[in-house]
Short mmCIF file of C-alpha atoms in Angstrom, two decimals:
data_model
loop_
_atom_site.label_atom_id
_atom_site.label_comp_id
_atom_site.label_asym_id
_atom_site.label_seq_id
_atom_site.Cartn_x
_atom_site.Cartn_y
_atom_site.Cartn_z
CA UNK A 8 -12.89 60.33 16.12
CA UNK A 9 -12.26 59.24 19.76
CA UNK A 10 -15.85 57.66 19.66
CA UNK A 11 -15.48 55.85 16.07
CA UNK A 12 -12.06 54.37 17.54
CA UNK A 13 -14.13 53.34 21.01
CA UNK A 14 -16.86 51.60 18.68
CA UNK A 15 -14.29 50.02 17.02
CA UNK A 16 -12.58 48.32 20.08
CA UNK A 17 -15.49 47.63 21.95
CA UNK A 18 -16.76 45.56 18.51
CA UNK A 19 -13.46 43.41 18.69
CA UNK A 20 -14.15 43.11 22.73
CA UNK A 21 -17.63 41.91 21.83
CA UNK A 22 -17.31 39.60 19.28
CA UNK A 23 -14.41 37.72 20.29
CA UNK A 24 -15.94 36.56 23.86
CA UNK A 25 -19.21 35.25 21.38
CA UNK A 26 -17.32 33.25 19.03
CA UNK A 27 -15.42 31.60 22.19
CA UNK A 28 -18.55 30.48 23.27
CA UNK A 29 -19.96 29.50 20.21
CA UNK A 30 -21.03 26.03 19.72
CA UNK A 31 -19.09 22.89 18.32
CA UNK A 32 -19.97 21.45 15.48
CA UNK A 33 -20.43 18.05 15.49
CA UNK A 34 -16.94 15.87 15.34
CA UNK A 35 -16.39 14.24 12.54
CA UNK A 36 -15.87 10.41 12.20
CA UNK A 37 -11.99 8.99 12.18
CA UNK A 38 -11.28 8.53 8.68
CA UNK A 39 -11.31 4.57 9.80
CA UNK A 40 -14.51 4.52 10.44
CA UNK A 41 -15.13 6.25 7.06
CA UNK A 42 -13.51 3.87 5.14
CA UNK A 43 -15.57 1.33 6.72
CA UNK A 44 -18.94 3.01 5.59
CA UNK A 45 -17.61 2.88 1.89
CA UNK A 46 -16.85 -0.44 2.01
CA UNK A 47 -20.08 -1.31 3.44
CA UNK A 48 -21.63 0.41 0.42
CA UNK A 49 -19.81 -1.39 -1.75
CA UNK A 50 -20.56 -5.00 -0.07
CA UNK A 51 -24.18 -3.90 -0.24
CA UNK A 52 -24.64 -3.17 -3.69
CA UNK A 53 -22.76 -6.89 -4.30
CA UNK A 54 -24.73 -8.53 -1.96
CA UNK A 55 -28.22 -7.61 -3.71
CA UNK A 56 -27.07 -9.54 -7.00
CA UNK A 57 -30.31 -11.94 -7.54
CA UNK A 58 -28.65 -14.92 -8.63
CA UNK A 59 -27.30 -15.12 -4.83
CA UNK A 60 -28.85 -18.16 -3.24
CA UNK A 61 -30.67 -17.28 -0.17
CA UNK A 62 -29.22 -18.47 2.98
CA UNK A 63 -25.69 -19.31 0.89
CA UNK A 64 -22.92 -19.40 3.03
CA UNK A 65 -20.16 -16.88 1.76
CA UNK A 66 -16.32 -16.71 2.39
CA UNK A 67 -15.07 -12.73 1.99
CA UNK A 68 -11.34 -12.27 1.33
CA UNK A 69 -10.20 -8.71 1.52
CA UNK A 70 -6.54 -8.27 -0.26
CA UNK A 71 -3.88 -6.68 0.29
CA UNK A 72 -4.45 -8.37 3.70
CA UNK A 73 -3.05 -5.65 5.44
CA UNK A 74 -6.70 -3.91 5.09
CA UNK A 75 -8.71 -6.98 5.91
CA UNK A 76 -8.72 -6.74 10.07
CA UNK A 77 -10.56 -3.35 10.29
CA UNK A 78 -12.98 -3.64 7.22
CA UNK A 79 -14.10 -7.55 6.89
CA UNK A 80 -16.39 -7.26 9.70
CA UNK A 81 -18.64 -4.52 8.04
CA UNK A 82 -18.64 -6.94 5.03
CA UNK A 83 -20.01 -9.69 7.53
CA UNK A 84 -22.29 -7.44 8.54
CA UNK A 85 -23.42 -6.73 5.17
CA UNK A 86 -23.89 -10.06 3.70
CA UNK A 87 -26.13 -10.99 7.12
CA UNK A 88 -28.06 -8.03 6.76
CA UNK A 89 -29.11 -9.85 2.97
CA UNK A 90 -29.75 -12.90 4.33
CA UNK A 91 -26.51 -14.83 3.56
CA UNK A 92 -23.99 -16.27 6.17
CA UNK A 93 -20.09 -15.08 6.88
CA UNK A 94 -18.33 -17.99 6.41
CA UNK A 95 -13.98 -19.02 6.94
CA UNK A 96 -14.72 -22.08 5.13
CA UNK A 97 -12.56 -22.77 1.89
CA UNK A 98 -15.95 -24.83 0.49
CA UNK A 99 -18.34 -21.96 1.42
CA UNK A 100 -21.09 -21.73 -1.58
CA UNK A 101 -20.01 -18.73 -2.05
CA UNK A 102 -16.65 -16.52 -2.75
CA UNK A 103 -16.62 -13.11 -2.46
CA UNK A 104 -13.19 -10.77 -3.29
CA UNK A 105 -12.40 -7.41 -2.70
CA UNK A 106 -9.34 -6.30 -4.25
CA UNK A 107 -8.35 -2.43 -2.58
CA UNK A 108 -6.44 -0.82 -5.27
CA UNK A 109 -6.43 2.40 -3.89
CA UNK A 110 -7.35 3.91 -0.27
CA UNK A 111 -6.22 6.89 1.60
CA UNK A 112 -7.29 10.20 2.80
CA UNK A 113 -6.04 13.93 1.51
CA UNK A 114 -6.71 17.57 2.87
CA UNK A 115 -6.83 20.74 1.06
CA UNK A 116 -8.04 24.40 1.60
CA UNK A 117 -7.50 25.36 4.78
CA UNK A 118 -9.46 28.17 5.60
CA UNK A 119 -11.78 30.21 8.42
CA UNK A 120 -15.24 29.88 8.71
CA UNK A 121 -15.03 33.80 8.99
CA UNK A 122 -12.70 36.25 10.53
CA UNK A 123 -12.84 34.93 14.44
CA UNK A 124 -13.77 31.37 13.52
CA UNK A 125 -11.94 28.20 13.59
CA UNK A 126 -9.72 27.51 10.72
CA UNK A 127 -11.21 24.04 8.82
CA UNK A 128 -10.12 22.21 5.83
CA UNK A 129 -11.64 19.77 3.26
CA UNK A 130 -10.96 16.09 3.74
CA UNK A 131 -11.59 13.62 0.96
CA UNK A 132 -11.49 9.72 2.12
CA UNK A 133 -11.25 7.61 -1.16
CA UNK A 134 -11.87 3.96 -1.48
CA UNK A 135 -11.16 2.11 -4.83
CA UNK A 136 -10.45 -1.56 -6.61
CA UNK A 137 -12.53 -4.16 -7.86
CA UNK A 138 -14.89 -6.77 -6.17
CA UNK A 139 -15.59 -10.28 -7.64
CA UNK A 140 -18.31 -12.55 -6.56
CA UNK A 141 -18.28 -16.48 -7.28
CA UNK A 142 -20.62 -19.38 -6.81
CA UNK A 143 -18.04 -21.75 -5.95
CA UNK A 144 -20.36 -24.82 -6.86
CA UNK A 145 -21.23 -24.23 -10.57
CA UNK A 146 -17.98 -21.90 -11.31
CA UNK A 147 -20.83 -18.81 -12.23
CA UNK A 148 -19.30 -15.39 -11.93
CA UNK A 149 -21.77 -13.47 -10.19
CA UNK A 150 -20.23 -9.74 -10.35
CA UNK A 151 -17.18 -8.85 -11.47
CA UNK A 152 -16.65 -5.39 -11.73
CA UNK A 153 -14.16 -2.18 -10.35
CA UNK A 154 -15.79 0.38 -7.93
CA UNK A 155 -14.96 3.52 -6.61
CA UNK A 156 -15.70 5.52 -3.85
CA UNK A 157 -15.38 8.43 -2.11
CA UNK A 158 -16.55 11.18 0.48
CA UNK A 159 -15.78 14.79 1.01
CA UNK A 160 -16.33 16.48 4.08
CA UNK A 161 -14.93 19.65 6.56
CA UNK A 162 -12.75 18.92 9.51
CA UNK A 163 -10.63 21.04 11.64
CA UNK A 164 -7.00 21.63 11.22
CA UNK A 165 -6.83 21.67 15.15
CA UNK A 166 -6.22 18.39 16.11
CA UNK A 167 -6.98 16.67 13.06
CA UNK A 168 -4.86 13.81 13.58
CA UNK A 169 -7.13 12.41 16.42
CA UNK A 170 -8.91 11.35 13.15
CA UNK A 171 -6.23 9.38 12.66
CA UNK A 172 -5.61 5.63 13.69
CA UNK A 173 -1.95 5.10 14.85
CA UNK A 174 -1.15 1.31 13.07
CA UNK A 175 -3.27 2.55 9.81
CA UNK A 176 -1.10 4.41 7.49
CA UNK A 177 -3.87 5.34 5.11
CA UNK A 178 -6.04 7.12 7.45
CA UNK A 179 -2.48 9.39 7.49
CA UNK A 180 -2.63 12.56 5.22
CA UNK A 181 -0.57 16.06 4.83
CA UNK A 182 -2.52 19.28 5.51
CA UNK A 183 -2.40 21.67 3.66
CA UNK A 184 -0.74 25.08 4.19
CA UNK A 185 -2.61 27.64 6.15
CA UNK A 186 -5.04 30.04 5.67
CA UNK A 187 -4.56 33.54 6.01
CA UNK A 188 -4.51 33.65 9.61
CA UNK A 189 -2.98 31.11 11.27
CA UNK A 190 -4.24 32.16 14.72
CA UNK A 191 -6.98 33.79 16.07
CA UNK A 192 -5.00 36.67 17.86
CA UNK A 193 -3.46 37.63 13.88
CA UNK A 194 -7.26 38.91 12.95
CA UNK A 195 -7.81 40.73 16.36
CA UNK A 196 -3.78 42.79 15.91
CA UNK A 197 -4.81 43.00 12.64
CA UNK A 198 -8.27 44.81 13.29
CA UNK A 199 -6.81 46.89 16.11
CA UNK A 200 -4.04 48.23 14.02
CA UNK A 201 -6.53 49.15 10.93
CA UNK A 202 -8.08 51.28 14.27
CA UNK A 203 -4.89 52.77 15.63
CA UNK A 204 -4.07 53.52 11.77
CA UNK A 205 -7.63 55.50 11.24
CA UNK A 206 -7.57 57.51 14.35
CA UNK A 207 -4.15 58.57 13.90
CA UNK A 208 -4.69 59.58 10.58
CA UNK A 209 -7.42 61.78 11.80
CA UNK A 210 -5.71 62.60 14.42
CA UNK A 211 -2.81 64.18 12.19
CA UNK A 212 -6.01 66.00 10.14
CA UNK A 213 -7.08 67.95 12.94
#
């Protein structure tokens, strides 16, 4: 019994120094920069509309304003990257809206990757409204439609608000509650009492 309980503790000594030195995963992207790659999708898929005029200049308004400093410039980018030009102009040939209806960020399901690992979660940045597309010239509504978007990912609980930006409140979200272990000494106490328990049991047997 003596041996089965020294098996036992030597397994805990062994496997906790190899999941300390396990590798990190990749860090995940601030949930800023996330929204950004949404709303780069979405620009993309307006931007291809073949009635566009090659070379058109275009004027992008993003509304509320409040969202338009961190994710106008991927729009730029967007309408460059199919050939048309960014433009502040009020007569631009173009007029492109995005109306943000709904964007934030939300956690759920904390859990471990296994017994020793790190405790993650699920994060799901969402990224809705509508999008209208003018040819300021003739009056011709290009696109006028809603869109939606959204991505789903795993993060860690640990530090998850460096995914955060301080002076964006949507990038803010609540975790969830934890898992069942909250810390990685609970599973380790909780394995060596399961041994104490066994060998005293035998122990009283014999």
């Amino acid at each position: 019994m003596k041996r089965i309980l020294m098996l036992l503790l030597a397994g805990v000594a062994a496997v906790v120094p190899a999941t300390l030195r396990a590798d990190d995963p990749p860090a995940p992207k601030p949930t800023v920069r996330v929204f950004q790659e949404l709303m780069s999708a979405v620009a993309d898929s307006l931007f291809t509309v073949p009635a566009t005029p090659g070379n058109a200049t275009v004027r992008s308004v993003v509304q509320p304003a409040a969202h338009a400093w961190y994710l106008e410039h991927v729009i730029h980018s967007s309408a460059r990257a199919h050939g048309l030009v960014p433009s502040e102009d009020p007569a631009a040939q173009c007029d492109a809206r995005f109306g943000i209806e709904q964007i934030g960020v939300t956690y759920e399901d904390a859990r471990r990757t296994w017994i020793f690992g790190e405790q993650v979660m699920d994060r799901t940045v969402r990224l809705a409204g509508t999008v209208k597309f003018v040819e300021v010239g003739t009056g011709a509504i290009l696109v006028s439609r809603p869109f939606t978007s959204s991505v789903r990912d795993t993060v860690p609980v640990v530090g998850f608000e460096s995914l955060e930006s301080p002076g964006i409140p949507s990038t803010h979200g609540v975790p969830p509650p934890s898992g069942m272990f909250s810390s990685l000494v609970e599973p380790i106490v909780l394995i060596g009492s399961v041994a104490v328990a066994v060998y005293l049991l035998f122990s009283v047997r014999n």
